Amino acid sequence: MHSSELRILLIDDNPTDRLLAIRELSQEFDNLQVEQITDLAGFERALTEEPFDAVITDYQLHWGNGLQVLQQVKSRSSDCPVIMFTNSSNGELAAQAMKAGLDDYVTKSPKQYIRLAGAVRSALEYSHANRRVLLLQARLQTLLGQLQIGVFRATASGRLLECNSAFLQLLGVDPDEVVQQLPFEELYRLPIGETTHWTRELLVERADGTSLWVLLSATLTSNNGERLIDGLLEDISARKQASAELERRVRERTAQLEAANQELEAFSYSVSHDLREPLRNMQGLAQALLEDFPEQLSPTAHQYAQLIVSSGQQLDVLIQELLAYSRLGRAELPIQPINLNAVLSSALAQLEAKLLEANAVIEIEGTLPIVLGHFSTLVQVTFNLLSNAIKFVAAGVQPQVRVRAEWRTSSTRQQAVLPIRLWVEDNGIGIAPVNHQRIFRVFERLHGAESYPGTGIGLAIVRRGVEKLGGSVGVESALGSGSRFWLELSAAEQSSR
């Protein structure tokens, strides 16, 4: 945008949402500096420091709300653009905030994040234009004859007292005609309340019948008891056209993304059915050779056929996990109260054969709470964590897994509902701290397939699934000391502790 530094104040409790916002802004603006605010003390400190070019705030904060942020920012710097995140059900709230001076709002969803950079750019352009108007007003007397912005003085009833030539040109009035009464009521309509200065974007009909978008900046003054309006009028048609073009491009981009998603769905279907069908045929025929012609096959042929079967099984698992990972990235998951006890029961039922084979011991501590999530996604997540827990143990060691949940503490009392952390703890081989982040990436494997078979996608699915639910994941582990995986989600009800 500019070669100079662009300073943004970002206020949001959710680290994932802050990361997504910074990612979108960084793609649009060079020399971007973002200060992240997560508590009231940080916000109050930021207000006393250097001014920011723009403020982005979530509405729902654990220490307040976006309207309070808006009021405090505007009270200190009325022309500082403020953009607010809202959820899809907050239309009335967004309208209220716009009336209070909000520059724009963006719905908090993956598809809407693309609007954030455009909203910031438009707000900054509007702010810069408004500052230009104020500067021109201060230099009115010396620059009146040279300005391309209309300047006028009129009574509150609409009687024109004086104006410059640019004002008449904007409204399409012949300078040679004597104009005393303004035919444009919107130019002298006073705002409600005690405001003495206001700005409006207006679509005015010019004297020749054409329409023009203008930015009106007006001040209410008085002279010998008569109320007067001193105003500046700026043609913003080009900016409006640019804004409309931007909206058109956003709609076009959205349509392209939707089309791409549909193509990806079609591709996933093709992979799931067209690719897996010949794979199953290959596995079935190789298995038939082993079962129907055991005497005719040489030891080498028997080994080759067995490799075909096992390799086909591995490829089939890989395809299924890739499809699961891809679907999680595209799916819109309805969030609702989910009983973690039911989730664990379903995951353990799917794992029954592996548990018996490994002679694993699973201990579930107490009754698990209810969280906000998506049932099948949480079943997949817990299935993957439990599967890893019983797989990654030293040779000859009986897998022992403990599952428990805890209410997390908060540094502020304003957060009514605390998050729930679900732990899956094992007695396995452990993970070096340097690899704690690496293991959650796609195709990251710390061990060879000979010792610990797998695809390297399981924990990536865990991370993507939990983050799609607005939560977070992590691990505490060291080599030889077992692992303690955790996932954190919002509780469905307030803690009764």
Short mmCIF file of C-alpha atoms in Angstrom, two decimals:
data_model
loop_
_atom_site.label_atom_id
_atom_site.label_comp_id
_atom_site.label_asym_id
_atom_site.label_seq_id
_atom_site.Cartn_x
_atom_site.Cartn_y
_atom_site.Cartn_z
CA MET A 1 0.00 0.00 0.00
CA HIS A 2 2.58 2.55 1.10
CA SER A 3 6.33 2.44 1.35
CA SER A 4 5.90 3.82 4.88
CA GLU A 5 5.04 1.51 7.74
CA LEU A 6 1.38 0.58 8.25
CA ARG A 7 0.57 0.12 11.95
CA ILE A 8 -2.43 -2.04 12.85
CA LEU A 9 -3.84 -2.71 16.33
CA LEU A 10 -5.34 -6.25 16.34
CA ILE A 11 -7.62 -7.09 19.29
CA ASP A 12 -8.78 -10.72 19.47
CA ASP A 13 -8.70 -13.43 22.16
CA ASN A 14 -8.35 -16.29 19.68
CA PRO A 15 -4.74 -16.89 18.55
CA THR A 16 -5.90 -18.79 15.46
CA ASP A 17 -8.14 -15.92 14.35
CA ARG A 18 -5.29 -13.45 14.93
CA LEU A 19 -3.01 -15.62 12.82
CA LEU A 20 -5.56 -15.79 9.98
CA ALA A 21 -6.09 -12.01 10.09
CA ILE A 22 -2.34 -11.28 9.99
CA ARG A 23 -1.93 -13.72 7.12
CA GLU A 24 -4.59 -11.96 5.02
CA LEU A 25 -3.22 -8.49 5.82
CA SER A 26 0.38 -9.51 5.05
CA GLN A 27 -0.65 -10.65 1.58
CA GLU A 28 -2.14 -7.21 0.84
CA PHE A 29 0.10 -4.70 2.62
CA ASP A 30 3.86 -4.20 2.62
CA ASN A 31 5.75 -2.92 5.69
CA LEU A 32 2.97 -4.12 7.97
CA GLN A 33 3.36 -3.87 11.73
CA VAL A 34 0.66 -5.57 13.82
CA GLU A 35 0.41 -5.19 17.60
CA GLN A 36 -1.69 -8.01 19.05
CA ILE A 37 -3.85 -7.23 22.07
CA THR A 38 -5.31 -9.98 24.28
CA ASP A 39 -6.24 -8.17 27.50
CA LEU A 40 -7.53 -4.85 28.84
CA ALA A 41 -4.17 -3.72 30.20
CA GLY A 42 -2.53 -4.15 26.81
CA PHE A 43 -5.33 -2.23 25.12
CA GLU A 44 -5.14 0.70 27.53
CA ARG A 45 -1.37 0.83 27.13
CA ALA A 46 -1.64 0.84 23.33
CA LEU A 47 -4.03 3.82 23.44
CA THR A 48 -1.38 5.94 25.18
CA GLU A 49 1.36 5.10 22.70
CA GLU A 50 1.86 6.17 19.09
CA PRO A 51 -1.36 6.38 17.05
CA PHE A 52 -2.29 3.45 14.83
CA ASP A 53 -3.35 3.61 11.20
CA ALA A 54 -6.29 1.29 11.87
CA VAL A 55 -7.82 -0.91 14.57
CA ILE A 56 -9.27 -4.41 14.03
CA THR A 57 -11.26 -5.85 16.93
CA ASP A 58 -13.40 -8.88 17.64
CA TYR A 59 -16.80 -8.09 19.15
CA GLN A 60 -16.74 -10.84 21.77
CA LEU A 61 -13.76 -10.35 24.12
CA HIS A 62 -13.23 -12.03 27.45
CA TRP A 63 -12.53 -8.62 29.02
CA GLY A 64 -15.10 -6.49 27.19
CA ASN A 65 -16.64 -6.12 23.76
CA GLY A 66 -16.01 -4.47 20.42
CA LEU A 67 -18.39 -1.56 21.03
CA GLN A 68 -16.36 -0.52 24.07
CA VAL A 69 -13.17 -0.71 22.01
CA LEU A 70 -14.82 1.36 19.26
CA GLN A 71 -15.91 4.06 21.68
CA GLN A 72 -12.49 4.37 23.31
CA VAL A 73 -10.61 4.47 20.01
CA LYS A 74 -12.95 7.02 18.44
CA SER A 75 -12.89 9.19 21.58
CA ARG A 76 -9.12 9.52 21.20
CA SER A 77 -8.88 9.56 17.42
CA SER A 78 -12.20 9.95 15.66
CA ASP A 79 -10.71 9.42 12.19
CA CYS A 80 -8.87 6.20 13.07
CA PRO A 81 -10.58 3.42 11.07
CA VAL A 82 -12.09 0.65 13.19
CA ILE A 83 -13.13 -2.69 11.67
CA MET A 84 -14.98 -5.27 13.76
CA PHE A 85 -15.29 -9.06 13.50
CA THR A 86 -18.84 -10.31 14.11
CA ASN A 87 -20.51 -13.69 13.80
CA SER A 88 -23.17 -14.37 11.18
CA SER A 89 -26.03 -13.78 13.63
CA ASN A 90 -24.90 -10.30 14.64
CA GLY A 91 -26.54 -8.25 11.89
CA GLU A 92 -28.36 -5.99 14.33
CA LEU A 93 -25.19 -5.55 16.35
CA ALA A 94 -23.22 -4.65 13.24
CA ALA A 95 -25.81 -2.01 12.32
CA GLN A 96 -25.61 -0.55 15.82
CA ALA A 97 -21.82 -0.44 15.62
CA MET A 98 -21.91 1.27 12.20
CA LYS A 99 -24.13 3.96 13.69
CA ALA A 100 -21.60 4.39 16.49
CA GLY A 101 -18.83 5.13 14.01
CA LEU A 102 -17.64 1.67 12.92
CA ASP A 103 -15.97 1.84 9.51
CA ASP A 104 -16.71 -1.73 8.45
CA TYR A 105 -17.34 -5.23 9.77
CA VAL A 106 -16.31 -8.68 8.59
CA THR A 107 -18.15 -11.90 9.39
CA LYS A 108 -15.89 -14.28 11.29
CA SER A 109 -15.72 -17.31 9.00
CA PRO A 110 -13.03 -18.86 6.76
CA LYS A 111 -14.81 -17.70 3.59
CA GLN A 112 -15.13 -14.10 4.81
CA TYR A 113 -11.52 -13.58 5.88
CA ILE A 114 -10.74 -12.70 2.27
CA ARG A 115 -12.73 -9.45 2.79
CA LEU A 116 -10.54 -8.25 5.66
CA ALA A 117 -7.70 -6.72 3.64
CA GLY A 118 -10.17 -4.98 1.30
CA ALA A 119 -12.14 -3.63 4.24
CA VAL A 120 -8.96 -2.24 5.81
CA ARG A 121 -7.89 -0.68 2.53
CA SER A 122 -11.28 0.97 1.98
CA ALA A 123 -11.38 2.27 5.55
CA LEU A 124 -7.88 3.72 5.22
CA GLU A 125 -8.79 5.37 1.91
CA TYR A 126 -11.89 6.85 3.51
CA SER A 127 -9.88 8.06 6.49
CA HIS A 128 -7.23 9.64 4.29
CA ALA A 129 -9.88 11.39 2.19
CA ASN A 130 -11.56 12.73 5.32
CA ARG A 131 -8.25 14.07 6.62
CA ARG A 132 -7.67 15.80 3.31
CA VAL A 133 -11.04 17.50 3.62
CA LEU A 134 -10.23 18.77 7.09
CA LEU A 135 -6.89 20.12 5.94
CA LEU A 136 -8.46 21.93 3.01
CA GLN A 137 -11.05 23.45 5.31
CA ALA A 138 -8.30 24.94 7.50
CA ARG A 139 -6.68 26.54 4.44
CA LEU A 140 -9.96 27.62 2.88
CA GLN A 141 -9.34 31.36 2.70
CA THR A 142 -6.02 31.17 0.83
CA LEU A 143 -6.84 28.24 -1.44
CA LEU A 144 -10.49 28.95 -2.20
CA GLY A 145 -9.91 30.02 -5.77
CA GLN A 146 -7.64 27.07 -6.59
CA LEU A 147 -9.44 24.17 -4.97
CA GLN A 148 -11.10 21.45 -7.02
CA ILE A 149 -13.32 20.73 -4.02
CA GLY A 150 -16.57 22.58 -3.71
CA VAL A 151 -16.66 25.05 -0.82
CA PHE A 152 -19.86 26.72 0.30
CA ARG A 153 -21.58 28.59 3.09
CA ALA A 154 -25.35 28.41 3.47
CA THR A 155 -28.01 28.99 6.06
CA ALA A 156 -29.57 26.01 7.83
CA SER A 157 -32.67 26.57 5.68
CA GLY A 158 -30.66 26.08 2.47
CA ARG A 159 -30.07 29.68 1.35
CA LEU A 160 -26.69 29.84 -0.40
CA LEU A 161 -24.48 32.66 0.86
CA GLU A 162 -21.23 31.99 -0.96
CA CYS A 163 -19.38 29.23 -2.80
CA ASN A 164 -16.46 28.64 -5.11
CA SER A 165 -16.62 27.70 -8.79
CA ALA A 166 -15.79 24.06 -8.08
CA PHE A 167 -18.96 23.77 -5.98
CA LEU A 168 -21.11 24.97 -8.88
CA GLN A 169 -19.30 22.71 -11.33
CA LEU A 170 -19.86 19.66 -9.14
CA LEU A 171 -23.59 20.35 -9.01
CA GLY A 172 -23.79 21.26 -12.68
CA VAL A 173 -24.92 24.83 -12.03
CA ASP A 174 -24.04 27.56 -14.54
CA PRO A 175 -21.64 30.00 -12.79
CA ASP A 176 -23.29 32.89 -14.63
CA GLU A 177 -26.66 32.17 -13.04
CA VAL A 178 -27.52 33.75 -9.72
CA VAL A 179 -28.16 30.91 -7.25
CA GLN A 180 -29.50 31.76 -3.84
CA GLN A 181 -31.61 28.77 -2.80
CA LEU A 182 -29.90 25.36 -2.79
CA PRO A 183 -32.11 22.76 -4.52
CA PHE A 184 -30.14 19.92 -2.87
CA GLU A 185 -31.77 19.27 0.51
CA GLU A 186 -29.23 16.62 1.54
CA LEU A 187 -26.46 19.23 1.57
CA TYR A 188 -27.97 21.21 4.40
CA ARG A 189 -29.85 18.51 6.33
CA LEU A 190 -28.60 18.80 9.91
CA PRO A 191 -27.57 15.68 11.85
CA ILE A 192 -29.48 14.53 14.90
CA GLY A 193 -28.00 15.44 18.24
CA GLU A 194 -25.49 18.06 19.28
CA THR A 195 -22.96 17.31 16.55
CA THR A 196 -21.49 20.42 14.95
CA HIS A 197 -19.39 18.67 12.32
CA TRP A 198 -20.40 15.77 10.11
CA THR A 199 -19.50 13.95 6.93
CA ARG A 200 -21.81 12.17 4.53
CA GLU A 201 -21.51 10.34 1.26
CA LEU A 202 -24.34 11.51 -0.98
CA LEU A 203 -25.67 10.62 -4.40
CA VAL A 204 -26.85 14.00 -5.67
CA GLU A 205 -28.77 14.77 -8.83
CA ARG A 206 -27.04 17.56 -10.71
CA ALA A 207 -28.82 20.38 -12.49
CA ASP A 208 -28.46 18.59 -15.84
CA GLY A 209 -30.17 15.46 -14.47
CA THR A 210 -27.05 13.33 -14.08
CA SER A 211 -26.06 11.82 -10.72
CA LEU A 212 -22.82 12.21 -8.83
CA TRP A 213 -21.37 10.65 -5.68
CA VAL A 214 -19.94 13.33 -3.40
CA LEU A 215 -18.43 13.42 0.06
CA LEU A 216 -19.91 16.25 2.08
CA SER A 217 -17.96 17.59 5.05
CA ALA A 218 -19.91 20.27 6.88
CA THR A 219 -19.66 22.31 10.07
CA LEU A 220 -22.51 24.02 11.87
CA THR A 221 -21.59 27.54 13.00
CA SER A 222 -23.48 30.69 13.92
CA ASN A 223 -23.27 34.36 13.01
CA ASN A 224 -25.30 36.91 14.98
CA GLY A 225 -27.60 34.14 16.16
CA GLU A 226 -28.19 32.69 12.67
CA ARG A 227 -27.18 29.07 12.17
CA LEU A 228 -24.85 28.59 9.20
CA ILE A 229 -23.39 25.60 7.42
CA ASP A 230 -19.81 25.76 6.14
CA GLY A 231 -19.25 22.84 3.82
CA LEU A 232 -16.81 21.10 1.51
CA LEU A 233 -18.01 18.94 -1.36
CA GLU A 234 -15.74 16.35 -2.95
CA ASP A 235 -16.41 14.19 -5.98
CA ILE A 236 -15.89 10.57 -4.87
CA SER A 237 -17.38 8.90 -7.94
CA ALA A 238 -14.04 7.32 -8.87
CA ARG A 239 -13.64 5.90 -5.38
CA LYS A 240 -17.19 4.58 -5.44
CA GLN A 241 -16.53 2.95 -8.79
CA ALA A 242 -13.32 1.45 -7.42
CA SER A 243 -15.21 0.15 -4.38
CA ALA A 244 -17.90 -1.35 -6.60
CA GLU A 245 -15.19 -2.92 -8.76
CA LEU A 246 -13.56 -4.36 -5.65
CA GLU A 247 -16.87 -5.83 -4.53
CA ARG A 248 -17.36 -7.28 -8.01
CA ARG A 249 -13.92 -8.87 -7.86
CA VAL A 250 -14.65 -10.26 -4.42
CA ARG A 251 -17.89 -11.81 -5.69
CA GLU A 252 -16.03 -13.17 -8.70
CA ARG A 253 -13.26 -14.56 -6.50
CA THR A 254 -15.85 -16.13 -4.22
CA ALA A 255 -17.56 -17.75 -7.20
CA GLN A 256 -14.19 -19.06 -8.41
CA LEU A 257 -13.45 -20.51 -4.98
CA GLU A 258 -16.86 -22.17 -4.87
CA ALA A 259 -16.25 -23.63 -8.33
CA ALA A 260 -12.83 -24.85 -7.24
CA ASN A 261 -14.39 -26.48 -4.20
CA GLN A 262 -16.92 -28.24 -6.40
CA GLU A 263 -14.13 -29.47 -8.66
CA LEU A 264 -12.21 -30.67 -5.62
CA GLU A 265 -15.30 -32.51 -4.41
CA ALA A 266 -15.60 -34.16 -7.81
CA PHE A 267 -11.91 -35.08 -7.72
CA SER A 268 -12.28 -36.53 -4.22
CA TYR A 269 -15.21 -38.62 -5.41
CA SER A 270 -13.17 -39.83 -8.37
CA VAL A 271 -10.24 -40.74 -6.12
CA SER A 272 -12.52 -42.45 -3.62
CA HIS A 273 -14.30 -44.57 -6.22
CA ASP A 274 -12.43 -44.70 -9.55
CA LEU A 275 -8.92 -45.02 -8.10
CA ARG A 276 -9.76 -47.34 -5.22
CA GLU A 277 -11.75 -49.75 -7.40
CA PRO A 278 -8.76 -51.02 -9.46
CA LEU A 279 -6.71 -50.99 -6.26
CA ARG A 280 -9.24 -53.27 -4.58
CA ASN A 281 -9.24 -55.49 -7.68
CA MET A 282 -5.45 -55.76 -7.50
CA GLN A 283 -5.59 -56.63 -3.80
CA GLY A 284 -8.38 -59.14 -4.34
CA LEU A 285 -6.65 -60.94 -7.22
CA ALA A 286 -3.35 -61.11 -5.33
CA GLN A 287 -5.17 -62.49 -2.29
CA ALA A 288 -6.95 -65.01 -4.52
CA LEU A 289 -3.59 -66.25 -5.82
CA LEU A 290 -2.41 -66.79 -2.26
CA GLU A 291 -5.58 -68.61 -1.22
CA ASP A 292 -6.44 -70.59 -4.38
CA PHE A 293 -2.98 -71.55 -5.69
CA PRO A 294 -0.74 -71.94 -2.65
CA GLU A 295 0.91 -75.10 -4.02
CA GLN A 296 1.57 -73.72 -7.50
CA LEU A 297 3.30 -70.53 -6.27
CA SER A 298 7.00 -70.63 -5.66
CA PRO A 299 8.26 -69.05 -2.41
CA THR A 300 9.34 -65.97 -4.36
CA ALA A 301 5.96 -65.68 -6.12
CA HIS A 302 4.20 -66.13 -2.79
CA GLN A 303 6.32 -63.32 -1.31
CA TYR A 304 5.57 -61.04 -4.27
CA ALA A 305 1.83 -61.66 -4.02
CA GLN A 306 1.90 -60.96 -0.29
CA LEU A 307 3.75 -57.68 -0.96
CA ILE A 308 1.07 -56.71 -3.49
CA VAL A 309 -1.64 -57.28 -0.87
CA SER A 310 0.13 -55.39 1.93
CA SER A 311 1.20 -52.52 -0.35
CA GLY A 312 -2.35 -52.22 -1.64
CA GLN A 313 -3.67 -52.08 1.90
CA GLN A 314 -1.16 -49.35 2.79
CA LEU A 315 -2.08 -47.34 -0.31
CA ASP A 316 -5.79 -47.71 0.45
CA VAL A 317 -5.25 -46.40 3.99
CA LEU A 318 -3.18 -43.52 2.61
CA ILE A 319 -5.93 -42.58 0.13
CA GLN A 320 -8.60 -42.69 2.84
CA GLU A 321 -6.56 -40.50 5.20
CA LEU A 322 -5.73 -38.00 2.45
CA LEU A 323 -9.42 -37.76 1.62
CA ALA A 324 -10.27 -37.27 5.30
CA TYR A 325 -7.64 -34.53 5.60
CA SER A 326 -8.90 -32.82 2.44
CA ARG A 327 -12.56 -32.96 3.54
CA LEU A 328 -11.72 -31.38 6.88
CA GLY A 329 -10.18 -28.42 5.10
CA ARG A 330 -13.31 -27.77 3.04
CA ALA A 331 -16.13 -28.82 5.32
CA GLU A 332 -18.38 -26.42 7.20
CA LEU A 333 -18.76 -28.17 10.54
CA PRO A 334 -21.90 -27.38 12.58
CA ILE A 335 -20.82 -26.74 16.17
CA GLN A 336 -23.03 -28.15 18.92
CA PRO A 337 -22.75 -29.65 22.43
CA ILE A 338 -20.93 -33.00 22.24
CA ASN A 339 -20.59 -35.56 25.05
CA LEU A 340 -16.95 -36.67 25.16
CA ASN A 341 -17.99 -39.97 26.78
CA ALA A 342 -19.96 -40.84 23.64
CA VAL A 343 -17.01 -39.76 21.49
CA LEU A 344 -14.61 -42.05 23.37
CA SER A 345 -17.06 -44.96 23.24
CA SER A 346 -17.36 -44.68 19.46
CA ALA A 347 -13.59 -44.36 18.95
CA LEU A 348 -12.86 -47.35 21.21
CA ALA A 349 -15.45 -49.45 19.37
CA GLN A 350 -13.65 -48.77 16.09
CA LEU A 351 -10.32 -49.63 17.75
CA GLU A 352 -11.52 -52.87 19.37
CA ALA A 353 -9.53 -55.22 17.12
CA LYS A 354 -6.30 -53.22 17.49
CA LEU A 355 -6.76 -53.00 21.25
CA LEU A 356 -7.11 -56.77 21.53
CA GLU A 357 -4.14 -57.37 19.23
CA ALA A 358 -1.92 -55.03 21.26
CA ASN A 359 -3.33 -56.20 24.63
CA ALA A 360 -3.70 -52.49 25.43
CA VAL A 361 -5.12 -51.09 28.65
CA ILE A 362 -7.29 -47.98 28.31
CA GLU A 363 -8.23 -46.05 31.46
CA ILE A 364 -10.83 -43.27 31.30
CA GLU A 365 -10.66 -41.12 34.42
CA GLY A 366 -14.06 -40.05 35.70
CA THR A 367 -16.95 -38.76 33.63
CA LEU A 368 -15.87 -36.64 30.68
CA PRO A 369 -17.57 -33.23 30.17
CA ILE A 370 -19.61 -31.84 27.29
CA VAL A 371 -17.80 -29.58 24.82
CA LEU A 372 -18.74 -27.53 21.77
CA GLY A 373 -17.68 -29.49 18.72
CA HIS A 374 -18.62 -31.85 15.90
CA PHE A 375 -19.22 -35.51 16.77
CA SER A 376 -17.70 -37.39 13.82
CA THR A 377 -14.71 -35.05 13.69
CA LEU A 378 -13.98 -35.59 17.39
CA VAL A 379 -14.36 -39.35 16.95
CA GLN A 380 -11.75 -39.24 14.16
CA VAL A 381 -9.44 -37.09 16.30
CA THR A 382 -9.64 -39.33 19.38
CA PHE A 383 -9.36 -42.47 17.22
CA ASN A 384 -6.09 -41.17 15.76
CA LEU A 385 -4.68 -40.20 19.17
CA LEU A 386 -5.59 -43.54 20.75
CA SER A 387 -4.31 -45.47 17.73
CA ASN A 388 -0.93 -43.73 18.00
CA ALA A 389 -0.84 -44.29 21.75
CA ILE A 390 -1.09 -48.07 21.42
CA LYS A 391 1.21 -48.23 18.36
CA PHE A 392 4.25 -46.21 19.44
CA VAL A 393 5.46 -48.36 22.33
CA ALA A 394 8.73 -50.21 22.77
CA ALA A 395 8.86 -53.86 21.77
CA GLY A 396 7.44 -56.13 24.45
CA VAL A 397 5.78 -53.28 26.38
CA GLN A 398 2.03 -53.45 27.08
CA PRO A 399 0.39 -50.19 25.91
CA GLN A 400 -1.23 -48.32 28.78
CA VAL A 401 -3.31 -45.26 27.91
CA ARG A 402 -5.01 -42.82 30.26
CA VAL A 403 -7.75 -40.43 29.09
CA ARG A 404 -8.87 -37.56 31.29
CA ALA A 405 -10.30 -34.04 31.04
CA GLU A 406 -9.79 -30.85 33.01
CA TRP A 407 -11.24 -27.36 33.15
CA ARG A 408 -8.62 -24.80 32.23
CA THR A 409 -8.07 -21.72 34.38
CA SER A 410 -8.38 -18.16 33.09
CA SER A 411 -6.38 -15.08 34.03
CA THR A 412 -9.57 -13.01 34.09
CA ARG A 413 -12.90 -13.51 35.81
CA GLN A 414 -14.81 -12.03 32.87
CA GLN A 415 -14.69 -15.30 30.93
CA ALA A 416 -17.92 -17.09 31.93
CA VAL A 417 -17.21 -20.42 30.21
CA LEU A 418 -13.72 -21.87 30.57
CA PRO A 419 -12.15 -24.20 27.98
CA ILE A 420 -11.87 -27.96 28.43
CA ARG A 421 -8.57 -29.76 27.86
CA LEU A 422 -8.76 -33.48 26.98
CA TRP A 423 -5.58 -35.46 27.67
CA VAL A 424 -4.49 -38.74 26.05
CA GLU A 425 -1.45 -40.00 27.98
CA ASP A 426 0.60 -43.10 27.09
CA ASN A 427 3.65 -45.09 28.17
CA GLY A 428 5.18 -45.09 24.70
CA ILE A 429 8.61 -44.28 23.31
CA GLY A 430 8.13 -40.53 23.65
CA ILE A 431 8.94 -37.61 21.33
CA ALA A 432 11.91 -35.26 21.48
CA PRO A 433 10.81 -31.65 22.20
CA VAL A 434 12.38 -30.46 18.93
CA ASN A 435 9.77 -32.55 17.06
CA HIS A 436 6.67 -31.48 18.99
CA GLN A 437 5.46 -29.16 16.22
CA ARG A 438 6.79 -31.20 13.32
CA ILE A 439 4.65 -34.26 14.06
CA PHE A 440 1.44 -32.32 13.37
CA ARG A 441 2.44 -31.62 9.75
CA VAL A 442 1.33 -33.76 6.80
CA PHE A 443 3.60 -36.71 5.92
CA GLU A 444 5.93 -36.06 8.85
CA ARG A 445 7.29 -39.35 10.20
CA LEU A 446 9.90 -39.77 12.91
CA HIS A 447 10.33 -43.53 12.43
CA GLY A 448 10.65 -45.88 9.48
CA ALA A 449 7.64 -47.80 8.21
CA GLU A 450 9.40 -51.06 9.07
CA SER A 451 9.33 -50.36 12.80
CA TYR A 452 6.13 -48.30 13.06
CA PRO A 453 3.87 -48.48 9.97
CA GLY A 454 1.73 -45.48 9.11
CA THR A 455 1.01 -42.69 6.64
CA GLY A 456 2.21 -39.61 8.51
CA ILE A 457 -1.22 -37.99 8.20
CA GLY A 458 -2.96 -39.03 11.42
CA LEU A 459 -1.76 -36.18 13.63
CA ALA A 460 -2.21 -33.67 10.79
CA ILE A 461 -5.88 -34.72 10.74
CA VAL A 462 -6.00 -34.24 14.52
CA ARG A 463 -4.67 -30.70 14.26
CA ARG A 464 -6.84 -29.65 11.32
CA GLY A 465 -9.97 -31.15 12.87
CA VAL A 466 -9.52 -29.46 16.25
CA GLU A 467 -8.61 -26.11 14.71
CA LYS A 468 -11.72 -26.29 12.48
CA LEU A 469 -13.67 -26.52 15.74
CA GLY A 470 -11.96 -23.40 17.09
CA GLY A 471 -9.68 -25.34 19.41
CA SER A 472 -5.99 -26.12 19.73
CA VAL A 473 -3.75 -29.18 20.12
CA GLY A 474 -0.35 -29.92 21.57
CA VAL A 475 1.89 -32.49 23.19
CA GLU A 476 4.11 -32.80 26.23
CA SER A 477 6.75 -35.49 25.80
CA ALA A 478 10.40 -36.50 25.97
CA LEU A 479 12.23 -39.48 24.51
CA GLY A 480 11.65 -42.59 26.60
CA SER A 481 9.09 -40.93 28.88
CA GLY A 482 5.79 -41.47 27.09
CA SER A 483 3.63 -38.74 25.56
CA ARG A 484 0.76 -36.57 26.81
CA PHE A 485 -1.28 -35.30 23.88
CA TRP A 486 -3.97 -32.70 24.55
CA LEU A 487 -6.73 -30.96 22.69
CA GLU A 488 -8.55 -27.89 23.98
CA LEU A 489 -12.15 -26.95 23.13
CA SER A 490 -14.80 -24.66 24.53
CA ALA A 491 -17.01 -26.14 27.22
CA ALA A 492 -20.72 -26.37 26.43
CA GLU A 493 -21.65 -25.11 29.89
CA GLN A 494 -20.19 -23.07 32.72
CA SER A 495 -17.94 -24.85 35.20
CA SER A 496 -19.74 -25.73 38.44
CA ARG A 497 -16.53 -25.84 40.44
#
